[in-house]
Short mmCIF file of C-alpha atoms and ligand atoms in Angstrom, two decimals:
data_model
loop_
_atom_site.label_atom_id
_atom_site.label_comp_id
_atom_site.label_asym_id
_atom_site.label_seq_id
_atom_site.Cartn_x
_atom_site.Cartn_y
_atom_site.Cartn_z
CA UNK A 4 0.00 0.00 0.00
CA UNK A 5 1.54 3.53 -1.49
CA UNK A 6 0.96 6.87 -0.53
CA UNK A 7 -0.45 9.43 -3.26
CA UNK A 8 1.33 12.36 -3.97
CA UNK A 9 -1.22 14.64 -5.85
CA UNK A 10 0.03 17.98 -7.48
CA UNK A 11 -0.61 19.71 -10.85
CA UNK A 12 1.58 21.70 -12.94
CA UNK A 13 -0.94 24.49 -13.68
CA UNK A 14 -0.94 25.75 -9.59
CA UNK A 15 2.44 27.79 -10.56
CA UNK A 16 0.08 29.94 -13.09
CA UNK A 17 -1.49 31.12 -9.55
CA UNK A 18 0.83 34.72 -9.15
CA UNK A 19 0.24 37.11 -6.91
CA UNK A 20 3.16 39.12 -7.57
CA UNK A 21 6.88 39.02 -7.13
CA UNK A 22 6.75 40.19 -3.26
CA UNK A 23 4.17 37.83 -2.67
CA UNK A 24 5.05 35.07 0.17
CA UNK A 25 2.60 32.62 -1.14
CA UNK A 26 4.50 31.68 -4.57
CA UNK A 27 4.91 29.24 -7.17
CA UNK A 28 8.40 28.56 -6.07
CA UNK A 29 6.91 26.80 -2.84
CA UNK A 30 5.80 23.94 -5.45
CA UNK A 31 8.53 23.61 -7.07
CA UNK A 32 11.05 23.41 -3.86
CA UNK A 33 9.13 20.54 -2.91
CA UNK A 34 9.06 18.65 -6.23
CA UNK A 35 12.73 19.28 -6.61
CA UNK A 36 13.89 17.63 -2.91
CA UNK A 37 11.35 14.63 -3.87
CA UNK A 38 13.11 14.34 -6.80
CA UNK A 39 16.80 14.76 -5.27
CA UNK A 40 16.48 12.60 -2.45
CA UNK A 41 14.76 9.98 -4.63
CA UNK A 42 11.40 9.61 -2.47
CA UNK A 43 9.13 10.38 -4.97
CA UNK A 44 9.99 6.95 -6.58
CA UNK A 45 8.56 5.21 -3.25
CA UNK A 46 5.10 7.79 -3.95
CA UNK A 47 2.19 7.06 -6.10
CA UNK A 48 2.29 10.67 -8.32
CA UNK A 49 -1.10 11.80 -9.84
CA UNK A 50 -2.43 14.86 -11.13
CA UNK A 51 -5.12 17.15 -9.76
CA UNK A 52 -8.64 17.18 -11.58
CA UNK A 53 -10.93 20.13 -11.08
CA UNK A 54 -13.47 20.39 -8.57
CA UNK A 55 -16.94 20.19 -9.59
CA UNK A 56 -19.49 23.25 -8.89
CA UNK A 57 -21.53 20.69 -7.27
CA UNK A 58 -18.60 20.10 -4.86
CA UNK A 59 -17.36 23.23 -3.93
CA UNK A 60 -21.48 24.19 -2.68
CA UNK A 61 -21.36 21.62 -0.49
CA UNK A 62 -19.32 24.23 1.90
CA UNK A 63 -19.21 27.38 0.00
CA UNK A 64 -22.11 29.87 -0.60
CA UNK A 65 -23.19 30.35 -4.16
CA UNK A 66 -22.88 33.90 -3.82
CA UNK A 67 -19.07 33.39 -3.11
CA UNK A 68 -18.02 31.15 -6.39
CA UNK A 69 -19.84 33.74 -8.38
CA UNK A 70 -18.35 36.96 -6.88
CA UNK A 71 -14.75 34.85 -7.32
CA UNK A 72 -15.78 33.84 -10.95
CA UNK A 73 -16.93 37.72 -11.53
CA UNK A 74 -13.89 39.60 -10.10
CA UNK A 75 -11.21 37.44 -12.05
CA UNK A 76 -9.41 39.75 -14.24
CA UNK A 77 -8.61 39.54 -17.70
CA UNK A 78 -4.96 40.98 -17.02
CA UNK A 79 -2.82 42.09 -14.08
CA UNK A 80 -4.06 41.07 -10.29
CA UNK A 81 -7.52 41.97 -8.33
CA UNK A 82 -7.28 41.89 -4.32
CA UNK A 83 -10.05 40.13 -2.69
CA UNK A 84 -8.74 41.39 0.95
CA UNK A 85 -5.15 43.26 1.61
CA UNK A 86 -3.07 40.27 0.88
CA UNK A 87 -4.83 37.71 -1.55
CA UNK A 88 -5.00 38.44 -4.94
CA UNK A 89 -6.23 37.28 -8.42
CA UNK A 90 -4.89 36.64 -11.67
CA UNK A 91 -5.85 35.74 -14.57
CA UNK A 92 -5.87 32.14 -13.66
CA UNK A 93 -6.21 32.02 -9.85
CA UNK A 94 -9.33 30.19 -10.35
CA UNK A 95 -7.82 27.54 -12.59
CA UNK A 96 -5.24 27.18 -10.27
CA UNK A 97 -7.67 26.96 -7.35
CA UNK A 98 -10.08 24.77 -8.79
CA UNK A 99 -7.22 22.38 -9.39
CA UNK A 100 -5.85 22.66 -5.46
CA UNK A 101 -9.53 21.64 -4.27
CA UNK A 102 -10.33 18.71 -6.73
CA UNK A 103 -6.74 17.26 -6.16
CA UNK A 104 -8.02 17.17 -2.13
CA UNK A 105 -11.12 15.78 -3.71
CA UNK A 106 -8.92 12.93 -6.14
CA UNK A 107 -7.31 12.15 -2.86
CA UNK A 108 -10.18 11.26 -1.01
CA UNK A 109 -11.32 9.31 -3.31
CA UNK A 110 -8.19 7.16 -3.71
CA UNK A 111 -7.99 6.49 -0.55
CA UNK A 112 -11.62 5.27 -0.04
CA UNK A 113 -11.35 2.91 -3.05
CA UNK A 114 -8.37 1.44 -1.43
CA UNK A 115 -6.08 2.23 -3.94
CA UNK A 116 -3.81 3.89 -1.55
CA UNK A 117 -3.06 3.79 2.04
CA UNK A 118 -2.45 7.44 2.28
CA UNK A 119 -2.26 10.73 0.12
CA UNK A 120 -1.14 14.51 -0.41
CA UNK A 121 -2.10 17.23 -1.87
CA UNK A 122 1.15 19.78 -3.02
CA UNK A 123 -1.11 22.15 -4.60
CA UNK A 124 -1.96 25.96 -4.25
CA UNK A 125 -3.49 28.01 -3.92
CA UNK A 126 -4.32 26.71 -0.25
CA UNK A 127 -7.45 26.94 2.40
CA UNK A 128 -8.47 26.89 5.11
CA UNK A 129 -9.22 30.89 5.94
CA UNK A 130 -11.25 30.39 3.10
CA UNK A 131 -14.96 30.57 5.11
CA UNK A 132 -18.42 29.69 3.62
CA UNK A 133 -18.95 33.04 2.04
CA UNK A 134 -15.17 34.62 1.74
CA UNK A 135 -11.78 34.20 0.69
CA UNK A 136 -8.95 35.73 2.60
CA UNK A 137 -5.21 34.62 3.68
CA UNK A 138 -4.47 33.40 0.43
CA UNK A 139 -7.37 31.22 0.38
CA UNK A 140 -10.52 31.28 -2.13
CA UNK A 141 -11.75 27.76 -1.93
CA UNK A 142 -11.12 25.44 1.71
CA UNK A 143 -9.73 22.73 -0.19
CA UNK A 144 -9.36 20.62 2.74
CA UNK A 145 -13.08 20.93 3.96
CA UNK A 146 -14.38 19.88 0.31
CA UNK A 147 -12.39 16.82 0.75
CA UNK A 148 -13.90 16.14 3.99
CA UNK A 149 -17.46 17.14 2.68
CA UNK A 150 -17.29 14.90 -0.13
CA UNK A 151 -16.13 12.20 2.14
CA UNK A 152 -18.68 12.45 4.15
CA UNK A 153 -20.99 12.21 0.87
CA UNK A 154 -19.90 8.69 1.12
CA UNK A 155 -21.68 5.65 2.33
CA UNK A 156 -20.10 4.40 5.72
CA UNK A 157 -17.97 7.88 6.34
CA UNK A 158 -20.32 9.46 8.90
CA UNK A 159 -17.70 10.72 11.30
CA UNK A 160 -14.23 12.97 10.06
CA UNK A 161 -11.66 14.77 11.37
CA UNK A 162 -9.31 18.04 10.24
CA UNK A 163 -6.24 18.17 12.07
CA UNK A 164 -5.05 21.39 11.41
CA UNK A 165 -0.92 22.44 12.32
CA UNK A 166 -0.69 25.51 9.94
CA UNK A 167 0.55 28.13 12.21
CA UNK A 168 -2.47 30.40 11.39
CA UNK A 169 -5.60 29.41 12.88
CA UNK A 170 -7.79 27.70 10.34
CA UNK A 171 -10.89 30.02 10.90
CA UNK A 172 -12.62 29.09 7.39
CA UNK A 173 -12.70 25.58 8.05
CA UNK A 174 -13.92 26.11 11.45
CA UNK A 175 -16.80 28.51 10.21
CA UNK A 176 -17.56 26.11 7.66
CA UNK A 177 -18.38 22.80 10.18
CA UNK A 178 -18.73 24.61 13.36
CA UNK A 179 -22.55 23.80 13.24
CA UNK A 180 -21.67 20.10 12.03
CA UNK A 181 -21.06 17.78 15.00
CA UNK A 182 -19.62 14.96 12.78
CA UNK A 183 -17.11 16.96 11.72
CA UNK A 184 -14.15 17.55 14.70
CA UNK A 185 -11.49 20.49 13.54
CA UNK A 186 -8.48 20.24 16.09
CA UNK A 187 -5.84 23.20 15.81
CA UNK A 188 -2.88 24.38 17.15
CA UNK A 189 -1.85 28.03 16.06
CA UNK A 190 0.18 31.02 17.23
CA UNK A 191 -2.36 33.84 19.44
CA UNK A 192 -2.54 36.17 19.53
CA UNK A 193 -1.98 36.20 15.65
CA UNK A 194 -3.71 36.53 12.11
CA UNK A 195 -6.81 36.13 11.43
CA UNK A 196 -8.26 36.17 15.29
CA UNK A 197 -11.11 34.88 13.81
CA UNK A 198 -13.16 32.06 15.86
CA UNK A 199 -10.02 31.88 17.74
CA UNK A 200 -12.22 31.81 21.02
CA UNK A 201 -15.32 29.71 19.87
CA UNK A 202 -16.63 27.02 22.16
CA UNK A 203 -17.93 23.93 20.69
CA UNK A 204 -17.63 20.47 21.63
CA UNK A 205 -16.49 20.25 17.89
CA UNK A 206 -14.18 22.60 17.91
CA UNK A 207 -10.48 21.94 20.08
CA UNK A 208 -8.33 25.28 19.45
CA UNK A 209 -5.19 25.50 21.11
CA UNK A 210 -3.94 28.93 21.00
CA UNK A 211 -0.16 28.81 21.65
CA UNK A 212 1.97 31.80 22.61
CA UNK A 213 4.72 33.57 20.25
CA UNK A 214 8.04 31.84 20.78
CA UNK A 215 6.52 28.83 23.00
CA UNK A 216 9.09 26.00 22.43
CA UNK A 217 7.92 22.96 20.14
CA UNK A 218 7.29 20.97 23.57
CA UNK A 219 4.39 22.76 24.75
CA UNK A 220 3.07 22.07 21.15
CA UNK A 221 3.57 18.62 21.37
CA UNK A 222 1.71 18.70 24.67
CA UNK A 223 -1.38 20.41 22.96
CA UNK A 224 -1.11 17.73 20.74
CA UNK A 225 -1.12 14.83 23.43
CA UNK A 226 -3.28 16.35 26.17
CA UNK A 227 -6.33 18.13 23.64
CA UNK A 228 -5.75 16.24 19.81
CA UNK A 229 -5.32 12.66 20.89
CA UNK A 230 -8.41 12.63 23.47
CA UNK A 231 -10.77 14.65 21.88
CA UNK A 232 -9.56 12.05 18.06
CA UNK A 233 -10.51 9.20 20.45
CA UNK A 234 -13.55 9.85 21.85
CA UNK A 235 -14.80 11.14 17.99
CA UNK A 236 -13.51 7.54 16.52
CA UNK A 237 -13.65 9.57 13.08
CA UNK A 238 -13.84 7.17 9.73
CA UNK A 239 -11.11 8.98 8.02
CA UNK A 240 -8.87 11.77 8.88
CA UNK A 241 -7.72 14.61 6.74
CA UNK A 242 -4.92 17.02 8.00
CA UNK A 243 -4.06 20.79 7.08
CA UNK A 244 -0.70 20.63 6.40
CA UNK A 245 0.77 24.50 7.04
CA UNK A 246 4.41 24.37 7.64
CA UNK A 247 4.56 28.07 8.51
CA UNK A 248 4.77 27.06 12.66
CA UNK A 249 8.73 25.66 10.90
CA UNK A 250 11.43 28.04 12.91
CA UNK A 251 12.86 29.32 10.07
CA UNK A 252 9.48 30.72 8.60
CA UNK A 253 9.55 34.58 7.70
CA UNK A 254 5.91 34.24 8.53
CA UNK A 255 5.46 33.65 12.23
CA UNK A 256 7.32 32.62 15.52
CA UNK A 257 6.53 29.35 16.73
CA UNK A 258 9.94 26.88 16.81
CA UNK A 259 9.05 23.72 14.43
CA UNK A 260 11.29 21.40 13.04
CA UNK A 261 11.17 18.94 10.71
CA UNK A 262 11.63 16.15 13.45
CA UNK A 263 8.34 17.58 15.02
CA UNK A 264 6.36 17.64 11.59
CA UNK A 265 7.35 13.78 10.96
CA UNK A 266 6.26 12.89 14.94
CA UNK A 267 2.85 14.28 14.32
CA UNK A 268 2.39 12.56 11.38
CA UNK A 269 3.15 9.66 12.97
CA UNK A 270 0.57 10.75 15.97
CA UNK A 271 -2.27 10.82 13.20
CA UNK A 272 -0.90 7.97 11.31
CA UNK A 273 -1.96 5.90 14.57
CA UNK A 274 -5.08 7.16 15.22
CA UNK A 275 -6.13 7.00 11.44
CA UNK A 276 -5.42 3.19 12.16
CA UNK A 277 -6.85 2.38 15.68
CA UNK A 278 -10.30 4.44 14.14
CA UNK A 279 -9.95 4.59 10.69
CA UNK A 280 -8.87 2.19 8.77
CA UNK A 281 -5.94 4.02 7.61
CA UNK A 282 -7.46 6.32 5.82
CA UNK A 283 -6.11 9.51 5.92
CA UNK A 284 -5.53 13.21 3.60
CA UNK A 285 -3.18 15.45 4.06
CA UNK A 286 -3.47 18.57 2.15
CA UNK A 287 -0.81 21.82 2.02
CA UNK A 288 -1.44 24.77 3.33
CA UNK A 289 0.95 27.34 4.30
CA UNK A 290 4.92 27.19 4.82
CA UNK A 291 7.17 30.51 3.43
CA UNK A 292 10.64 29.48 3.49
CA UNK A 293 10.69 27.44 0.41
CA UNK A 294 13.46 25.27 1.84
CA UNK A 295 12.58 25.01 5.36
CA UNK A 296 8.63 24.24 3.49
CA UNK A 297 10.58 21.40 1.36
CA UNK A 298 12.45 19.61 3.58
CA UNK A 299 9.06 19.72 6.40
CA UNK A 300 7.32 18.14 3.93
CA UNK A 301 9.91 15.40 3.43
CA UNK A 302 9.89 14.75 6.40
CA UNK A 303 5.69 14.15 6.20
CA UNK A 304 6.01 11.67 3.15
CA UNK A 305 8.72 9.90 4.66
CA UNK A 306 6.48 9.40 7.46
CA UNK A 307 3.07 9.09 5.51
CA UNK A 308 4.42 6.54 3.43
CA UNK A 309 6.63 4.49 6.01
ZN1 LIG B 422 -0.39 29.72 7.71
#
């Protein structure tokens, strides 16, 4: 049993300007230490498909693919908030990033594969039901669990969310669905203080402090993920892989290593198999240094398909 890596040339068309953090070179770091250090070979590579319409509504408003569709510009970039953009083909791009989470899931029910991810951009999750922001226009990671959950016999999922920005769009997207458990860990007080303090049984946030060592977010992990993943026995498990919490992000402050990225992997890996089946997505989100992003998400595959 292989692990899928899913990615598509046409996310690099996605350009929000040279100064932009969230770049095609992130994409093309990791495809180029996959290819040097030979572990692609050991990975099942496929390419994205686009997302259907009929997807993408099962978690975002109408209103919200049309004002996308209608502010694309023919030339040049269009801001949808202060620091996410359009281009021309944004939307290609992004339609691409969420059907690839979609292609995933469904490999991984069929049994094809044991595991998969998703190296695409543009990524998700501040994407909410009705607006893009942080980058994000569709939350690629909750239409993978929504069409999961589409499926006969998935009735319970989990996001498990590590992105050092709290993932407020998938939150506001399942925050009223009990099936659906969204576990974070994110620097606070930090971008986009949205949801940050919401109290659901659903819903485990744990805020951690600027410059808080990676053991206190391995304890998060232990004392809030791990009981609160048991007691929701979820049928399949889909993480939001940000790498941005890495030490040597521009982005942020928290202290992550690559060593930490491959022991929660390995965390999920064994809940995904005591509840799950195995089953489990992982899709990118953020991560700034293109090396430090690279090498983090070595460290992931190796894990994921171990
Ligand atoms: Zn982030």
């Amino acid at each position: 049993m292989t692990t899928a890596y899913i990615t598509h040339p046409d996310c690099s068309l996605h350009n929000m300007g040279p100064e932009h953090p969230e770049s095609p070179i992130r994409l093309h770091a990791i495809q180029r230490v996959l290819e040097r250090t030979g572990l692609i070979e050991q990975l099942l590579p496929l390419e994205a498909r686009h997302v259907t319409p009929e997807q993408i509504k099962r978690v975002h408003s109408e209103l919200h693919q049309t004002r996308l569709e209608m502010k694309l510009p023919i030339e040049g970039v269009v801001y949808t908030d202060e620091d996410t953009a359009l281009c021309p083909d944004s939307l290609h791009a992004a339609s691409l990033s969420a059907g690839g989470a979609v292609l995933a899931t469904e490999q991984v029910l069929s049994g094809k594969v044991k595991n998969a991810f998703v190296g695409t951009r543009p990524p998700g999750h501040h994407a909410e039901f009705k607006a893009a922001m942080g980058f994000c226009f569709y939350n690629n990671v909750a239409v993978a669990a929504a069409h999961a959950l589409a499926q006969e016999g998935i009735e319970r999922v989990a996001i498990l969310d590590f992105d050092v920005h709290h993932g407020n769009g998938t939150v506001d997207i399942f925050k009223e669905r009990p099936e659906v458990l969204v576990c974070s860990t994110f620097q606070h007080p930090f971008y986009p203080e949205r949801y940050s303090e919401i109290d659901r049984p659903n819903i485990v946030n744990c805020p951690l402090a600027a410059f808080s060592p990676a053991s206190e977010w391995r304890e998060a992990i232990e004392s809030r993920w791990l009981p609160a993943l048991d007691a929701h026995k979820p049928d399949m498990l889909f993480i939001s892989a940000g790498f941005d919490a890495h030490k040597e992000d521009p982005m942020a402050d928290l202290n992550l290593e690559e060593e930490d990225y491959r022991w929660v992997t390995e965390q999920l890996m064994a809940v995904a198999n005591k509840h799950a089946g195995d089953r489990l997505v992982s899709v990118l989100e953020g991560g700034y240094n293109p090396v430090a992003l690279a090498f983090s998400v070595l460290a992931h595959l190796e894990a994921l398909s171990a």
